Amino acid sequence: MKFLAASLMIVLTPFVCSGKKTLNIVPYPQKVEMGTGSFGMKGAPVFISGSLDKMSAKAAEEFAGRLSTVTGKKNDIIKEQTKKCISFDTDASLAREAYTINVERNGVRISASSYNGFLYAIQTIKQMLPAEIYGTECAKGARWKLPCVSISDKPRFAYRGMHLDCARHFFSVEEVKKYLDIMSVYKLNVFHWHLTDDQGWRIEIKKYPKLTEIGAYRNGTMAGHDFTSNDGIRYGGFYTQEEIKDVIKYAAGLGITIIPEIDLPGHMAAALASYPEFGCTGGPYEVWTRWGISKNVLCPGKEASFKFIEDVLTEVMDLFPSEYIHIGGDECPKDSWKECPDCQKRIKELGLKSDKNHSAEQYLQNYVTARVQKFVNDHGKKIIGWDEILEGNPAPGATIMSWRGVKGGIQAANMGFDAIMTPNKYVYFDYLQSKEKDKEPLAIGGYLPVDSVYAYEPYNGLKESARKYIIGVQANLWTEYIATNAHLEYNLLPRLAALSEVQWCNSENKNWARFKASLKHQTRIYDTMGYVYCKDVFGIIGLPGQERKASAK
Ligand code: ACM
Ligand code: ZN
């Protein structure tokens, strides 16, 4: 944790927008009514109603503990509600993730009906306090007062996700937890964990040990954008099932569900390097050392391939309590299926024929999706797939993740499928944040500044009756060109803050000027919590140590 003595003097400065005072809270609450005066949090007793569930009561206690540490004065937990206290109480009439906060001169009343509701109320209160509340050091001189305000809040979308590709580059358990920590600051509730790809298999599967003995390591990595190069450095890593359980538990404590992704039938070169018998030619295959899409994909002509997938998914479903399992489905080249006698036999047996819309091989992928979906459904869970699974006829009950722009999500919603919007144009956080490519760290390309993320409206292009199928929004962070945690955080922040307003705020509550003004406070939070972030909105570009002034726009 970094502690800046200078920031001790910083007080909460509300942004004034068309005559109305607003607060530095991100995502901004749905309803805020400012009062007059303030309540001093330093040393105020904390009442936790017996109606709170155990986890919520623990979160309230932890908040009291944190407050005591940073203010230097103990906040006692009290059994009877008194006048001048911070009170946590259940209000069963509130929706699951909703909360209310009432700050008056003589006390603070916080209400919610669920764990996530209480967590979000606490996050909102923390954002109204000096950023030192996110640290662990005493900041006696800071102004530990809340402005009098009445807040009534709930999210616009139920699904508020952030993805991380741990296959192209591996991030440690501690780094993943830190990623989850900042997601929780912004009230996200889903972590989409991309665990397998051509360049590495990252999850221990007990029945197939070679997946991690062989598939978790590659013989070097291409350098920069040179697809012919190899740095010659063996690279890899994986999560044991015990580590995964630990991360799932940690995320649950932050109100975050983890959805694992096992990408299939494409993006499987690392799996095939481990078990070549599940490929069309039988190999040998290698864990890929360069980016792009390998043509070595799972062979659906062989019954053994399905047994393999089902065994893997059984262990995955046993590990992850999430109701959804992501089965990938993106970018599956059909070259090997066209040449493979087993695949062609399967196509014939199933009576699959090319038509004006799709090839027989595309319909074969549809068959794979449907079989895997049935298996997952039979285990009481649901599938999510990238928008390619719409090619052919997906089975009812699949959820579509729209990544090639918004059209997949719109098509899915029009067909009555639930959809999650992750359009590359607005929420691919591997894209560059400024137009000055030479000043930015290495990137895949693209251009996605924080204001473009902020501007995204998920209902655009959707007719009224289809809107209910958009269950939420997620940003994706692919890591082909991101090898370090500092670079990862640079790509994440502050775009994650902008994403959170797309996910949380009703469109009439979004306001770029108000959000931009609050970024200064957000960066104090990042500094206190020890995150790297992009300072492009403040005219600086580059990773720490390489920061340069942006050219005037
Ligand atoms: C994707 O970006 N290939 C889903
Ligand atoms: Zn085959």
PDB file of C-alpha atoms in Angstrom, residues 74 83 114 125 134 148 188 210 268 272 338 388 456-457 509 514 519 524 543 553:
ATOM      1  CA  LYS A  74     -11.866   3.127  17.486  1.00  0.00           C
ATOM      2  CA  LYS A  83     -28.747   8.201  18.070  1.00  0.00           C
ATOM      3  CA  SER A 114     -28.468  -9.144   0.735  1.00  0.00           C
ATOM      4  CA  ILE A 125     -19.522   5.171   1.667  1.00  0.00           C
ATOM      5  CA  TYR A 134      -8.679   2.149   0.928  1.00  0.00           C
ATOM      6  CA  CYS A 148     -25.523  14.649   4.567  1.00  0.00           C
ATOM      7  CA  LEU A 188     -18.789  -5.699 -10.642  1.00  0.00           C
ATOM      8  CA  LYS A 210      -0.578 -33.938 -18.901  1.00  0.00           C
ATOM      9  CA  MET A 268      -7.157 -26.081 -28.048  1.00  0.00           C
ATOM     10  CA  LEU A 272      -3.809 -31.353 -28.072  1.00  0.00           C
ATOM     11  CA  LYS A 338     -12.479 -30.913 -43.925  1.00  0.00           C
ATOM     12  CA  GLU A 388     -19.919 -17.747 -33.203  1.00  0.00           C
ATOM     13  CA  TYR A 456     -21.211   2.791 -24.881  1.00  0.00           C
ATOM     14  CA  GLU A 457     -24.983   2.331 -24.663  1.00  0.00           C
ATOM     15  CA  ASN A 509     -27.565   9.093 -14.755  1.00  0.00           C
ATOM     16  CA  ARG A 514     -19.233  14.486 -13.808  1.00  0.00           C
ATOM     17  CA  LEU A 519     -11.330  10.525 -11.975  1.00  0.00           C
ATOM     18  CA  ARG A 524      -6.069   8.632  -5.401  1.00  0.00           C
ATOM     19  CA  LEU A 543       3.939   2.829 -17.858  1.00  0.00           C
ATOM     20  CA  LYS A 553      -4.944  17.317 -28.873  1.00  0.00           C
TER      21      LYS A 553
END
